[in-house]
Short mmCIF file of C-alpha atoms and ligand atoms in Angstrom, two decimals:
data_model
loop_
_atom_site.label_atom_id
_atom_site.label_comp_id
_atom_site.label_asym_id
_atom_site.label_seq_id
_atom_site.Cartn_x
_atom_site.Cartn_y
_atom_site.Cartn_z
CA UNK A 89 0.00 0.00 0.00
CA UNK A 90 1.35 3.82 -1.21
CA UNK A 91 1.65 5.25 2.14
CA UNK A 92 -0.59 8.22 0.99
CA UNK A 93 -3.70 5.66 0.81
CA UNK A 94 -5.61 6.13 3.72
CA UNK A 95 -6.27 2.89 5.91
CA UNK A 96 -10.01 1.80 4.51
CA UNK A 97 -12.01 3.46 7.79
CA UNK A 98 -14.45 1.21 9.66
CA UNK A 99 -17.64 3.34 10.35
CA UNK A 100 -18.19 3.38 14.98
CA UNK A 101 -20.98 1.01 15.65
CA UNK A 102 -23.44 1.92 17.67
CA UNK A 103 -25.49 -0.86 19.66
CA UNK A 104 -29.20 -0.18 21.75
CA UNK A 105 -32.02 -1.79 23.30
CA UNK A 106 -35.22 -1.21 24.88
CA UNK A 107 -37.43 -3.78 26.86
CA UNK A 108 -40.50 -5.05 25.69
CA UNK A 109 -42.15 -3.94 29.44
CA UNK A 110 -45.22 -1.64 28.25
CA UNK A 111 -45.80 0.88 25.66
CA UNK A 112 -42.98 3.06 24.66
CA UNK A 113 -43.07 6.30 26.61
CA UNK A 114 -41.92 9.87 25.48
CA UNK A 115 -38.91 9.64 28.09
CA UNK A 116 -37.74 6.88 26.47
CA UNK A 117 -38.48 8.28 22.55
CA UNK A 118 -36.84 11.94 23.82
CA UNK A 119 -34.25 9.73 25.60
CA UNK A 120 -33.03 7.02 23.72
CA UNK A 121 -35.21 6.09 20.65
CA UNK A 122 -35.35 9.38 18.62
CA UNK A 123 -31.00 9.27 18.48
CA UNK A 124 -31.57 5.66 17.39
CA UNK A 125 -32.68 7.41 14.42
CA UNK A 126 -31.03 10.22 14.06
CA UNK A 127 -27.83 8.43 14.09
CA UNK A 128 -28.24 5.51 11.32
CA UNK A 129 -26.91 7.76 8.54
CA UNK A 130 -23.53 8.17 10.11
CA UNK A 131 -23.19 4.99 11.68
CA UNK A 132 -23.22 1.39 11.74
CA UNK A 133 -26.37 0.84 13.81
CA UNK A 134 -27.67 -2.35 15.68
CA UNK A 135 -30.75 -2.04 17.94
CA UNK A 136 -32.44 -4.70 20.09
CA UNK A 137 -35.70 -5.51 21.72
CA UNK A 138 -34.66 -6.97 25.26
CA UNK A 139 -37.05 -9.51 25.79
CA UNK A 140 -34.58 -11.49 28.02
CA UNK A 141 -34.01 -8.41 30.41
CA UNK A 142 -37.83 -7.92 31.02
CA UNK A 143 -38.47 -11.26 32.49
CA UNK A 144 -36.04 -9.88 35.58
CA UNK A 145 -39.97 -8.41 36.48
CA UNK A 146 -42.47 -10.74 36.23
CA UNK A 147 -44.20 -10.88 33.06
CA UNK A 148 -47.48 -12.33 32.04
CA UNK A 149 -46.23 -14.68 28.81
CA UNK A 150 -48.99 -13.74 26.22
CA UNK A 151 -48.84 -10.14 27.42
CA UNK A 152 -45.16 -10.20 26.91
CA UNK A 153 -45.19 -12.21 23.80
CA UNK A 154 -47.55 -9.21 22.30
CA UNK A 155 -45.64 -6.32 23.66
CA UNK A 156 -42.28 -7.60 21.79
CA UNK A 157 -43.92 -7.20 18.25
CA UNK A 158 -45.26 -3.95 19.06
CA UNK A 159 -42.29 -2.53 20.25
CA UNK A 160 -40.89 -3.81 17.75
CA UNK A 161 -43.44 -2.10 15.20
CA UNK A 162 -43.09 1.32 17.61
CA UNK A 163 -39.30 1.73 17.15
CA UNK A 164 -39.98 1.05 13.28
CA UNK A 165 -42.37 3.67 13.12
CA UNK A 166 -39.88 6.35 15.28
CA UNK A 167 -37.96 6.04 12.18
CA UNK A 168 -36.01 2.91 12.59
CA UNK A 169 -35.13 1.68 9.02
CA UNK A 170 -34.24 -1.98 8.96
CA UNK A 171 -32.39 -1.46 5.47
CA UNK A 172 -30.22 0.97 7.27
CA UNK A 173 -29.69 -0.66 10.93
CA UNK A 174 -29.42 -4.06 12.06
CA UNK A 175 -32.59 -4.27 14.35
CA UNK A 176 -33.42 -7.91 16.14
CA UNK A 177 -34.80 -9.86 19.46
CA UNK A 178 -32.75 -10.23 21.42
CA UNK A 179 -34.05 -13.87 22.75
CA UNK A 180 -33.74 -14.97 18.25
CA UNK A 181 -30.05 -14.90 18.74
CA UNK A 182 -28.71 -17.47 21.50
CA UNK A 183 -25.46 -15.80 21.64
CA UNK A 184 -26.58 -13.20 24.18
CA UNK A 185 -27.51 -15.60 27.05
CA UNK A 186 -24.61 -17.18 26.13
CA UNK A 187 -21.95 -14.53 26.69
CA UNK A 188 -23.58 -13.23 29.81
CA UNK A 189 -22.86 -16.63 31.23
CA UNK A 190 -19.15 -16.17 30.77
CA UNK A 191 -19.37 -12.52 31.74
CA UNK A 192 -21.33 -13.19 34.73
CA UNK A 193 -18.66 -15.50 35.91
CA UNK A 194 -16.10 -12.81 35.21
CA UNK A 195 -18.07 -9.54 38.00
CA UNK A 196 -18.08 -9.48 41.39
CA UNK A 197 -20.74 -9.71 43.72
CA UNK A 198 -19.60 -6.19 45.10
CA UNK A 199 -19.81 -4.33 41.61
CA UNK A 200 -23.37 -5.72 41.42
CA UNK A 201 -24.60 -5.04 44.51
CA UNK A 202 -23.84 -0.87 43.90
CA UNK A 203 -26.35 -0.72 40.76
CA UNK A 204 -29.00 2.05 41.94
CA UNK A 205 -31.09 0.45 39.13
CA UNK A 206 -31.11 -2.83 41.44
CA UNK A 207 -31.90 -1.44 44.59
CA UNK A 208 -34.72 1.05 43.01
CA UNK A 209 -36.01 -2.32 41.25
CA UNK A 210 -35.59 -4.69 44.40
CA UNK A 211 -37.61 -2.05 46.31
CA UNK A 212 -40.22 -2.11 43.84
CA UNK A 213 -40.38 -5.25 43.54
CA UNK A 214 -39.43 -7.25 46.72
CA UNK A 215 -41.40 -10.25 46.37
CA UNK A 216 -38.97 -10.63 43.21
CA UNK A 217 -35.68 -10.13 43.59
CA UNK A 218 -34.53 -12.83 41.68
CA UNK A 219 -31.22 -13.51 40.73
CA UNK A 220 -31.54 -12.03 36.99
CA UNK A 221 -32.48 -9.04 38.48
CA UNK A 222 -29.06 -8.70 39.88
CA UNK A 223 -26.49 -10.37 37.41
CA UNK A 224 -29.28 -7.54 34.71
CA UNK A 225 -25.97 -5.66 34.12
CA UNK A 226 -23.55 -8.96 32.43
CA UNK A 227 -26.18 -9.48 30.37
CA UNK A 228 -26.72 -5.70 29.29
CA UNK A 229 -22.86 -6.04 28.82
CA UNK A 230 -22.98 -8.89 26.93
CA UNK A 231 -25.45 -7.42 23.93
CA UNK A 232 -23.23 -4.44 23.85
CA UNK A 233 -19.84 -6.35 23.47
CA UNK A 234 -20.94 -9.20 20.99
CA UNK A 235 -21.16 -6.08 18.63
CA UNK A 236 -17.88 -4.54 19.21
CA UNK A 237 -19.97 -1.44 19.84
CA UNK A 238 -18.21 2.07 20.19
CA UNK A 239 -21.18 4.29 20.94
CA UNK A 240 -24.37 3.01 23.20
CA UNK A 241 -27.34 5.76 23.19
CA UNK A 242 -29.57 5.80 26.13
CA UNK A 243 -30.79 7.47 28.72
CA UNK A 244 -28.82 8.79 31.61
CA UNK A 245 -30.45 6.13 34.27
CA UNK A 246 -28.05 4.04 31.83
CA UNK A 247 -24.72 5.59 32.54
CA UNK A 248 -24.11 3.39 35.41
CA UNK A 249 -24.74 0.34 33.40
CA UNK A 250 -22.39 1.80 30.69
CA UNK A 251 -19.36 1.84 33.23
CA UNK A 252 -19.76 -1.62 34.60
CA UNK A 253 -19.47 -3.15 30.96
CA UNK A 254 -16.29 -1.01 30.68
CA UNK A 255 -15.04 -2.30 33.75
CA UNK A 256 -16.28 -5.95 32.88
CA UNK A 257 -14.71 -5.84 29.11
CA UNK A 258 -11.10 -3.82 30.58
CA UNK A 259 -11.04 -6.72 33.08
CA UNK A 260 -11.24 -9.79 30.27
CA UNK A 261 -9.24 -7.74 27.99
CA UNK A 262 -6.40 -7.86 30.81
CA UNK A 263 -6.93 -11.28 31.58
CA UNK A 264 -6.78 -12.45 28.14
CA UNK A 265 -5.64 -10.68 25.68
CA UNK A 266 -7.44 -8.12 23.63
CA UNK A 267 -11.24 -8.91 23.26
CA UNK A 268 -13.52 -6.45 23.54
CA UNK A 269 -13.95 -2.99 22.45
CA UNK A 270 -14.95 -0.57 25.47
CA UNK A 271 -17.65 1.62 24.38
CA UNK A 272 -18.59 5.05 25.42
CA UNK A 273 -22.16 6.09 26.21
CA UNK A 274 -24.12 8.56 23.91
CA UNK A 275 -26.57 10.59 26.76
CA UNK A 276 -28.39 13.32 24.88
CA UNK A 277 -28.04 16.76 26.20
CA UNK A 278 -31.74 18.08 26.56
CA UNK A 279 -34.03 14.61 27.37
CA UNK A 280 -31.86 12.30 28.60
CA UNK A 281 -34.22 12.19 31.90
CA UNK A 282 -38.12 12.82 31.04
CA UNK A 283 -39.19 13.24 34.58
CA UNK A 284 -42.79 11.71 35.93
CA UNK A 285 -46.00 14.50 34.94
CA UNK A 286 -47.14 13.74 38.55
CA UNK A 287 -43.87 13.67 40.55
CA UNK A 288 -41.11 15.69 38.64
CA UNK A 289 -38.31 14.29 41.12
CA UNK A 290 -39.45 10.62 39.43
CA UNK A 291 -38.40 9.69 36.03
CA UNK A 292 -41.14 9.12 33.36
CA UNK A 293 -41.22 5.21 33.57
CA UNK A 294 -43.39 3.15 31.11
CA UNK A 295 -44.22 0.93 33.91
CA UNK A 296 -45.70 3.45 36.39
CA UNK A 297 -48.76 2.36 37.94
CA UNK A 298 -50.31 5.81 37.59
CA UNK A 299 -51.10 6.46 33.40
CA UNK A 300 -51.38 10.26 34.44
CA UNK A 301 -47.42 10.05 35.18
CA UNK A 302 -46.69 9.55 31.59
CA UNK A 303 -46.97 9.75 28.22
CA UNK A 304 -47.67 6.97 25.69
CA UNK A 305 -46.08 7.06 22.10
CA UNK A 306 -49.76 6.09 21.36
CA UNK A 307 -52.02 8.00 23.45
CA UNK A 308 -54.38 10.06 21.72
CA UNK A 309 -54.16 13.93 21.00
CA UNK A 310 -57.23 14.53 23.85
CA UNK A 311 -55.29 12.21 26.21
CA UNK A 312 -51.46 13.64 25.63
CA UNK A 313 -52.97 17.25 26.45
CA UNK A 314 -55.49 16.17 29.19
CA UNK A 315 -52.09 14.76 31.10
CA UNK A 316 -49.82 17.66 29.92
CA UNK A 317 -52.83 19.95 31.40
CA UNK A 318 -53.05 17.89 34.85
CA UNK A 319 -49.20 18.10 35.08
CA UNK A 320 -47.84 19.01 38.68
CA UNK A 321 -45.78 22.09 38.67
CA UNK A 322 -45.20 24.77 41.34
CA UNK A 323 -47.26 27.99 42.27
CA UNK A 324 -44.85 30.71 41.02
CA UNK A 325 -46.80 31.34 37.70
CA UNK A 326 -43.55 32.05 35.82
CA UNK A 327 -42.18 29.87 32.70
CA UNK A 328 -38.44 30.03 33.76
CA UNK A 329 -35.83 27.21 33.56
CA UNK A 330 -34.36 27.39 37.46
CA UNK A 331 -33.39 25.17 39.78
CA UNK A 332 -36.44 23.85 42.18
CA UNK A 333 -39.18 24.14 39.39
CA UNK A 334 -38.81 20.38 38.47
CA UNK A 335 -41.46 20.44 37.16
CA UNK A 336 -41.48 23.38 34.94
CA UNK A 337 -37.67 22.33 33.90
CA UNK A 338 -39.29 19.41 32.60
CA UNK A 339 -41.46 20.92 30.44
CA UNK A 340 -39.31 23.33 29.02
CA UNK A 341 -36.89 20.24 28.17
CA UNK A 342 -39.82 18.58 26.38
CA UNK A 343 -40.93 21.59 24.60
CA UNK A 344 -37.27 22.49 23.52
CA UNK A 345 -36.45 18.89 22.09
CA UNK A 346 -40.07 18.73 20.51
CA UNK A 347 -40.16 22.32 18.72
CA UNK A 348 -36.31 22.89 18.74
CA UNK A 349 -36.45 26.40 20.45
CA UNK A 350 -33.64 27.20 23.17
CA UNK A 351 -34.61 27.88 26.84
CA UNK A 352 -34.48 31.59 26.50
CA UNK A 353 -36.65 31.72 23.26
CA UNK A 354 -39.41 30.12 25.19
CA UNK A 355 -39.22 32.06 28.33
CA UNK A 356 -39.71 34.68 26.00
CA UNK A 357 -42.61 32.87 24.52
CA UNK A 358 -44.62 32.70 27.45
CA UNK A 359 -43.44 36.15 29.36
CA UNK A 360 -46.38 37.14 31.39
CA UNK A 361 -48.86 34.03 30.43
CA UNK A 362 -50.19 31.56 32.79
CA UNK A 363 -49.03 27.91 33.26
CA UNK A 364 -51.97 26.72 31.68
CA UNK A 365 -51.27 27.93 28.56
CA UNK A 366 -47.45 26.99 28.76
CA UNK A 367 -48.83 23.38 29.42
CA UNK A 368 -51.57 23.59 26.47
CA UNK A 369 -48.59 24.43 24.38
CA UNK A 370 -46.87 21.68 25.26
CA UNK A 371 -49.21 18.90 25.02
CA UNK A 372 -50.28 20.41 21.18
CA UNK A 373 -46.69 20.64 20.40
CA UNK A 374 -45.89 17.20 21.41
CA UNK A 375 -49.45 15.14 20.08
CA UNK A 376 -48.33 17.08 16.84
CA UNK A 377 -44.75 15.62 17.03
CA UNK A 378 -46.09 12.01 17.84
CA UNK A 379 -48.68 12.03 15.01
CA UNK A 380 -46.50 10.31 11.91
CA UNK A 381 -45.51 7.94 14.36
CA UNK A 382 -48.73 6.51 15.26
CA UNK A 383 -50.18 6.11 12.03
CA UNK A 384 -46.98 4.79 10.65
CA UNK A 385 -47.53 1.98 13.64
CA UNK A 386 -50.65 1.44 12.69
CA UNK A 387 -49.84 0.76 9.05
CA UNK A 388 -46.88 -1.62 10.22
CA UNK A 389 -49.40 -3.62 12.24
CA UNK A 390 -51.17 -4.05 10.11
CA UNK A 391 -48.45 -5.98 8.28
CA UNK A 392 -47.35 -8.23 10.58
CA UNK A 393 -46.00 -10.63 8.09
CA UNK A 394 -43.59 -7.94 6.97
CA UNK A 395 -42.70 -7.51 10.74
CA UNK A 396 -42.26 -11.09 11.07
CA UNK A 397 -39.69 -10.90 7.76
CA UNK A 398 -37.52 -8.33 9.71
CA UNK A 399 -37.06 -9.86 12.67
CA UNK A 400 -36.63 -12.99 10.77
CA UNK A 401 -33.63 -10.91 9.05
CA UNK A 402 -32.23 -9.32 11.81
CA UNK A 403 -32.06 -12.19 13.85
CA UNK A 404 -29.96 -13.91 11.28
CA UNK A 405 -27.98 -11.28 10.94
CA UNK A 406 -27.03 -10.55 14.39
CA UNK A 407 -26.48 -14.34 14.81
CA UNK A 408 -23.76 -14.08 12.46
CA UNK A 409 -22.10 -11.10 13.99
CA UNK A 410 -22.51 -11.91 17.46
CA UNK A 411 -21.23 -15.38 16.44
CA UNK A 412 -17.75 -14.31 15.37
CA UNK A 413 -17.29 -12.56 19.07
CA UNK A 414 -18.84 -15.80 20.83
CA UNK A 415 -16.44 -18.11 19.56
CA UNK A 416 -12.82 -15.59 20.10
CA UNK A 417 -14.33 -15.63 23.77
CA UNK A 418 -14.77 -19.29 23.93
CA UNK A 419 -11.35 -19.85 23.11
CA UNK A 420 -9.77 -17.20 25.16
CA UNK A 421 -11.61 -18.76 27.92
CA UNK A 422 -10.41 -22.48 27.42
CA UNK A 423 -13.98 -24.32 26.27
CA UNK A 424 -13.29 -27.52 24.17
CA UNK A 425 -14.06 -26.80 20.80
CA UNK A 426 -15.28 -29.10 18.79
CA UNK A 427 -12.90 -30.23 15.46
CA UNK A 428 -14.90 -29.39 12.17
CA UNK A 429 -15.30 -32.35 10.00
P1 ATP B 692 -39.16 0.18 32.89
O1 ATP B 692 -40.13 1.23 33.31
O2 ATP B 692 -39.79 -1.12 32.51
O3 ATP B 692 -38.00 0.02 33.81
P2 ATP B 692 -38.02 2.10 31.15
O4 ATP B 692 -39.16 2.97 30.77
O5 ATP B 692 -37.03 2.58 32.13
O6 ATP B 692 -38.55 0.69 31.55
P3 ATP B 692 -36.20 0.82 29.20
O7 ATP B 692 -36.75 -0.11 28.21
O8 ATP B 692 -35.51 0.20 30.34
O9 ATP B 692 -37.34 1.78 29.76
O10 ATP B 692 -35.27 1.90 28.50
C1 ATP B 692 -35.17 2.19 27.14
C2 ATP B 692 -34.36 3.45 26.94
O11 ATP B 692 -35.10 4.59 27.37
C3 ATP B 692 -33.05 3.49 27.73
O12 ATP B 692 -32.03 4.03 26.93
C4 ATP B 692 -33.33 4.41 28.88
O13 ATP B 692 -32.17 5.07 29.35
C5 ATP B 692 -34.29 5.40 28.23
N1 ATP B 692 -35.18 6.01 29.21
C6 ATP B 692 -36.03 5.38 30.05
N2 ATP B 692 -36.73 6.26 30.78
C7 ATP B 692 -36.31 7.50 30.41
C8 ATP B 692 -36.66 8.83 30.82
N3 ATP B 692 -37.57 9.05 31.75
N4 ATP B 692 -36.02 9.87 30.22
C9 ATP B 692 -35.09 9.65 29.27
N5 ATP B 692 -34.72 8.42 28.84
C10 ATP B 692 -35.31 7.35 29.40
N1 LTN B 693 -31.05 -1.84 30.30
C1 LTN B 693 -31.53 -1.01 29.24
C2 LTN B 693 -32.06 -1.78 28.06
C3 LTN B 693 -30.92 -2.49 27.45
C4 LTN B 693 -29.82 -1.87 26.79
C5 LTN B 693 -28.96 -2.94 26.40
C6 LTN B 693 -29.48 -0.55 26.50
C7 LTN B 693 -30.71 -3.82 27.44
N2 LTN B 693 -29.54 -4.11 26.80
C8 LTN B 693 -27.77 -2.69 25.74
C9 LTN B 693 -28.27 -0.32 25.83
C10 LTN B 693 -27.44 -1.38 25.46
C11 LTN B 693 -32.54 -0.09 29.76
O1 LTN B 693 -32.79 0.84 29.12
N3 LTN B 693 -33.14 -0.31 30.89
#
């Protein structure tokens, strides 16, 4: 090679998931989902349907079954292209469950234990706290890794995770030989944390047992601005990005991502006007944004055979992918192979 021919570049990969647990809610569209799309054009993009990290929370099988294939359809219809990205379930592709097995016996019990996400979950659910629930972050780890991902985008309540696969992957690296790739996370600046509509110190979570605390990717218009309008805020009267209005600060965020205006333009905006208009300009601004994605879902369910073909697709190609990283690990480790005949 002439030494002035650059190297042929390898686009970053960027790997994602979101759990099948409910219907997708704006945190984690403004969070997570809407960079999915944003980045495919740059990047080599492979996103994921965690079906294997809901059942940490017990699931009712048919429910669960039926909320896969309409997540799947949801993220489609936020823009997901499946001719551009690589987008799968994660239980099609055997690899995962498999790697978390070896990764699970390479963390310690201490590293575990210091997850806030499993001492929020094992409060919430303490009749549950099963052992999945704990060893959640090996196998979070594990779909990253298989991929040789550089960039993961998510939510901040993510970060955490993030740094425990770096630690996990620098550890196995060092113990033997070069492996993994440690990836970075990708936390958006305005909406990485929707908070709760009823209790801004919460974040929005689809699972919330209150509906009012949330919004649904496919609630109605009426219903988005009913729950924007019953929002809890504070009793100053002024549309002002400050510390202590949580719940105005949440707003604003959600209005700013949604209509692209800065902080100070909307301050501006609503200069001498009441809250309830602030909030009815909100809720129109976001049932406006939301509209092409529900009746895009709706057309894709109505296809499911279609659906079916992608995930058919994806799943093969992931298997391939994750496949090649499987089997370096298996040998690093010291399994057996078996001779090809
Ligand atoms: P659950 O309520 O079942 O725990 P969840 O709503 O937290 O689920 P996940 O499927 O675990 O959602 O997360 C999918 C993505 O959405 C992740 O990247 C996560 O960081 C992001 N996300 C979740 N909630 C929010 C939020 N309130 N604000 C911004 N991003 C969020
Ligand atoms: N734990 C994530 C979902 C998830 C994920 C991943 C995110 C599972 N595997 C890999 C990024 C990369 C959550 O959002 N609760």
């Amino acid at each position: 090679m002439n030494e002035t021919t650059a190297p042929q570049e390898r686009k970053p990969i960027i790997f994602s998931a979101i759990q099948p647990t409910g219907i997708m809610t704006l945190g984690n569209y403004l969070g997570a989902i809407k960079n999915w799309a944003d980045l495919q054009d740059q990047y080599d993009c492979i996103y994921s349907v965690a079906n294997l990290h809901a059942i940490t929370v017990r699931q009712d099988p048919a429910k669960l079954k039926k909320a896969t294939l309409e997540i799947y359809a949801l993220v489609m219809a936020c823009g997901i292209d499946p001719q551009k990205s690589l987008f799968f379930v994660q239980s099609h592709v055997p690899a995962h469950a498999e790697l978390a097995w070896v990764l699970n016996c390479h963390t310690q019990f201490g590293e575990l234990n210091r997850m806030t996400q499993f001492k929020d979950k094992s409060a919430r659910y303490a009749d549950n706290i099963n052992a999945g629930l704990f060893t959640y972050p090996c196998l979070m780890a594990a779909d990253i890794l298989l991929y040789q991902a550089d960039l993961v985008p998510v939510g901040a309540d993510q970060k955490q995770h993030l740094e425990i696969t770096r630690d996990i992957a620098g550890r196995f690296n060092g113990l033997y030989g070069e492996t993994f790739r440690l990836p970075e996370p990708y936390i958006p600046k305005t909406g990485a944390r929707i908070m709760s509509l009823q209790d801004p110190t919460k974040k929005m979570s689809k699972s919330d047992a209150n509906p009012k605390a949330f919004i649904s990717l496919l609630d109605p218009p009426e219903t988005i601005l009913k729950k924007f309008r019953s929002a809890v805020t504070d009793s100053e009267a002024q549309v002002a990005y400050r510390e202590g209005k949580d719940g105005i600060n949440n707003l604003m965020g959600i209005y700013s991502v949604v209509t692209g205006k800065s902080y100070e333009a909307i301050e501006e905006e609503f200069q001498g006007k009441g809250y309830g208009e602030f909030k009815t300009a909100v809720g129109e601004a976001v049932a406006e944004h939301l509209r092409p994605i529900r009746e895009r879902y709706a057309q894709l369910m109505n296809d499911k055979a279609y659906l079916e073909s992608c995930c058919r697709e994806g799943a093969q190609r992931a298997s391939y992918l994750a496949g090649k990283t499987l089997s370096k690990v298996y040998k690093r480790v010291g399994f057996l192979p078996l001779e090809k005949r």
